[in-house]
PDB file of C-alpha atoms in Angstrom:
ATOM      1  CA  UNK T   1       0.000   0.000   0.000  1.00 91.00           C
ATOM      2  CA  UNK T   2       2.811   2.380   0.859  1.00 94.00           C
ATOM      3  CA  UNK T   3       4.481   1.690  -2.486  1.00 92.00           C
ATOM      4  CA  UNK T   4       1.297   2.660  -4.362  1.00 93.00           C
ATOM      5  CA  UNK T   5       1.087   5.934  -2.464  1.00 95.00           C
ATOM      6  CA  UNK T   6       4.741   6.697  -3.171  1.00 95.00           C
ATOM      7  CA  UNK T   7       4.299   5.902  -6.880  1.00 94.00           C
ATOM      8  CA  UNK T   8       1.256   8.197  -6.990  1.00 95.00           C
ATOM      9  CA  UNK T   9       3.276  11.022  -5.472  1.00 96.00           C
ATOM     10  CA  UNK T  10       6.158  10.390  -7.875  1.00 96.00           C
ATOM     11  CA  UNK T  11       3.781  10.746 -10.826  1.00 96.00           C
ATOM     12  CA  UNK T  12       2.128  13.818  -9.320  1.00 95.00           C
ATOM     13  CA  UNK T  13       5.444  15.549  -8.569  1.00 96.00           C
ATOM     14  CA  UNK T  14       6.737  14.678 -12.041  1.00 95.00           C
ATOM     15  CA  UNK T  15       3.612  16.166 -13.596  1.00 95.00           C
ATOM     16  CA  UNK T  16       3.856  19.334 -11.535  1.00 94.00           C
ATOM     17  CA  UNK T  17       7.549  19.748 -12.354  1.00 94.00           C
ATOM     18  CA  UNK T  18       6.884  19.204 -16.038  1.00 92.00           C
ATOM     19  CA  UNK T  19       4.063  21.745 -16.159  1.00 90.00           C
ATOM     20  CA  UNK T  20       5.620  24.466 -14.005  1.00 91.00           C
ATOM     21  CA  UNK T  21       9.371  24.433 -13.398  1.00 92.00           C
ATOM     22  CA  UNK T  22      10.593  22.913 -16.648  1.00 89.00           C
ATOM     23  CA  UNK T  23       8.416  25.269 -18.700  1.00 87.00           C
ATOM     24  CA  UNK T  24      10.671  28.088 -17.486  1.00 88.00           C
ATOM     25  CA  UNK T  25      13.854  26.234 -18.457  1.00 84.00           C
ATOM     26  CA  UNK T  26      12.850  25.387 -22.003  1.00 84.00           C
ATOM     27  CA  UNK T  27      15.510  25.756 -24.673  1.00 86.00           C
ATOM     28  CA  UNK T  28      14.056  26.714 -28.028  1.00 87.00           C
ATOM     29  CA  UNK T  29      10.601  25.594 -26.913  1.00 85.00           C
ATOM     30  CA  UNK T  30      11.836  22.106 -26.016  1.00 89.00           C
ATOM     31  CA  UNK T  31      10.749  20.867 -22.595  1.00 89.00           C
ATOM     32  CA  UNK T  32      11.755  17.479 -21.129  1.00 90.00           C
ATOM     33  CA  UNK T  33       8.859  15.065 -20.689  1.00 92.00           C
ATOM     34  CA  UNK T  34       9.312  13.830 -17.141  1.00 95.00           C
ATOM     35  CA  UNK T  35       6.299  11.513 -17.232  1.00 95.00           C
ATOM     36  CA  UNK T  36       7.719   9.521 -20.148  1.00 96.00           C
ATOM     37  CA  UNK T  37      10.967   9.184 -18.225  1.00 96.00           C
ATOM     38  CA  UNK T  38       9.079   7.947 -15.144  1.00 97.00           C
ATOM     39  CA  UNK T  39       7.000   5.511 -17.219  1.00 96.00           C
ATOM     40  CA  UNK T  40      10.040   4.157 -19.031  1.00 95.00           C
ATOM     41  CA  UNK T  41      12.058   3.707 -15.867  1.00 95.00           C
ATOM     42  CA  UNK T  42       9.270   1.929 -13.986  1.00 94.00           C
ATOM     43  CA  UNK T  43       8.610  -0.336 -16.966  1.00 94.00           C
ATOM     44  CA  UNK T  44      12.281  -1.187 -17.250  1.00 93.00           C
ATOM     45  CA  UNK T  45      12.762  -1.731 -13.517  1.00 92.00           C
ATOM     46  CA  UNK T  46       9.537  -3.562 -12.641  1.00 91.00           C
ATOM     47  CA  UNK T  47       8.235  -5.183 -15.814  1.00 90.00           C
ATOM     48  CA  UNK T  48       5.415  -5.027 -18.335  1.00 92.00           C
ATOM     49  CA  UNK T  49       2.433  -4.882 -16.011  1.00 94.00           C
ATOM     50  CA  UNK T  50       3.851  -2.212 -13.711  1.00 94.00           C
ATOM     51  CA  UNK T  51       4.992  -0.156 -16.699  1.00 94.00           C
ATOM     52  CA  UNK T  52       1.526  -0.296 -18.206  1.00 95.00           C
ATOM     53  CA  UNK T  53      -0.132   0.771 -14.963  1.00 95.00           C
ATOM     54  CA  UNK T  54       2.251   3.665 -14.403  1.00 96.00           C
ATOM     55  CA  UNK T  55       1.859   4.656 -18.054  1.00 96.00           C
ATOM     56  CA  UNK T  56      -1.915   4.638 -17.770  1.00 96.00           C
ATOM     57  CA  UNK T  57      -1.825   6.797 -14.646  1.00 95.00           C
ATOM     58  CA  UNK T  58       0.567   9.320 -16.163  1.00 95.00           C
ATOM     59  CA  UNK T  59      -1.269   9.358 -19.491  1.00 95.00           C
ATOM     60  CA  UNK T  60      -4.711   9.827 -18.007  1.00 95.00           C
ATOM     61  CA  UNK T  61      -3.358  12.725 -15.932  1.00 93.00           C
ATOM     62  CA  UNK T  62      -2.181  14.444 -19.116  1.00 93.00           C
ATOM     63  CA  UNK T  63      -5.455  13.606 -20.889  1.00 94.00           C
ATOM     64  CA  UNK T  64      -7.554  15.170 -18.151  1.00 94.00           C
ATOM     65  CA  UNK T  65      -5.697  18.472 -18.149  1.00 91.00           C
ATOM     66  CA  UNK T  66      -4.356  18.861 -21.693  1.00 88.00           C
ATOM     67  CA  UNK T  67      -5.773  16.228 -24.036  1.00 83.00           C
ATOM     68  CA  UNK T  68      -8.537  16.677 -26.565  1.00 88.00           C
ATOM     69  CA  UNK T  69      -9.509  13.003 -26.649  1.00 91.00           C
ATOM     70  CA  UNK T  70      -9.737  11.227 -23.300  1.00 93.00           C
ATOM     71  CA  UNK T  71      -7.510   8.149 -23.349  1.00 92.00           C
ATOM     72  CA  UNK T  72      -5.176   9.031 -26.211  1.00 95.00           C
ATOM     73  CA  UNK T  73      -2.115   9.802 -24.097  1.00 95.00           C
ATOM     74  CA  UNK T  74      -3.050   7.029 -21.679  1.00 96.00           C
ATOM     75  CA  UNK T  75      -2.840   4.537 -24.540  1.00 96.00           C
ATOM     76  CA  UNK T  76       0.479   5.919 -25.791  1.00 96.00           C
ATOM     77  CA  UNK T  77       2.041   5.892 -22.330  1.00 97.00           C
ATOM     78  CA  UNK T  78       0.751   2.365 -21.695  1.00 96.00           C
ATOM     79  CA  UNK T  79       2.474   1.171 -24.867  1.00 96.00           C
ATOM     80  CA  UNK T  80       5.694   2.916 -23.820  1.00 96.00           C
ATOM     81  CA  UNK T  81       5.536   1.262 -20.383  1.00 95.00           C
ATOM     82  CA  UNK T  82       4.794  -2.144 -21.916  1.00 95.00           C
ATOM     83  CA  UNK T  83       7.652  -1.937 -24.413  1.00 94.00           C
ATOM     84  CA  UNK T  84      10.119  -0.930 -21.712  1.00 94.00           C
ATOM     85  CA  UNK T  85       8.856  -3.819 -19.595  1.00 92.00           C
ATOM     86  CA  UNK T  86       9.480  -6.079 -22.568  1.00 88.00           C
ATOM     87  CA  UNK T  87      13.057  -4.781 -22.761  1.00 87.00           C
ATOM     88  CA  UNK T  88      13.494  -5.715 -19.096  1.00 84.00           C
ATOM     89  CA  UNK T  89      12.788  -9.324 -20.025  1.00 76.00           C
ATOM     90  CA  UNK T  90      15.408  -9.121 -22.783  1.00 81.00           C
ATOM     91  CA  UNK T  91      18.140  -7.610 -20.626  1.00 80.00           C
ATOM     92  CA  UNK T  92      17.411  -9.428 -17.335  1.00 76.00           C
ATOM     93  CA  UNK T  93      16.322 -13.003 -18.129  1.00 70.00           C
TER      94      UNK T  93
END
């Protein structure tokens, strides 16, 4: 239970940093996407299922506040989390 709460706060802090602090430090309009980094790292460290769940949470957060179609970013981030979880199986058999 504690791990789920910590993961929620990691996603929330990453979202807030991406939308506020890193907008000020953009170079040529390019801003780092912290939520993709979080999704990729959790998928690579914990596997396909965890990567998909983290990707869905991060994607639905972006969809609610910025997306035109609800679920579009959630689907993209889920695929990113799944593929990085697949790479975990390749690198750590």
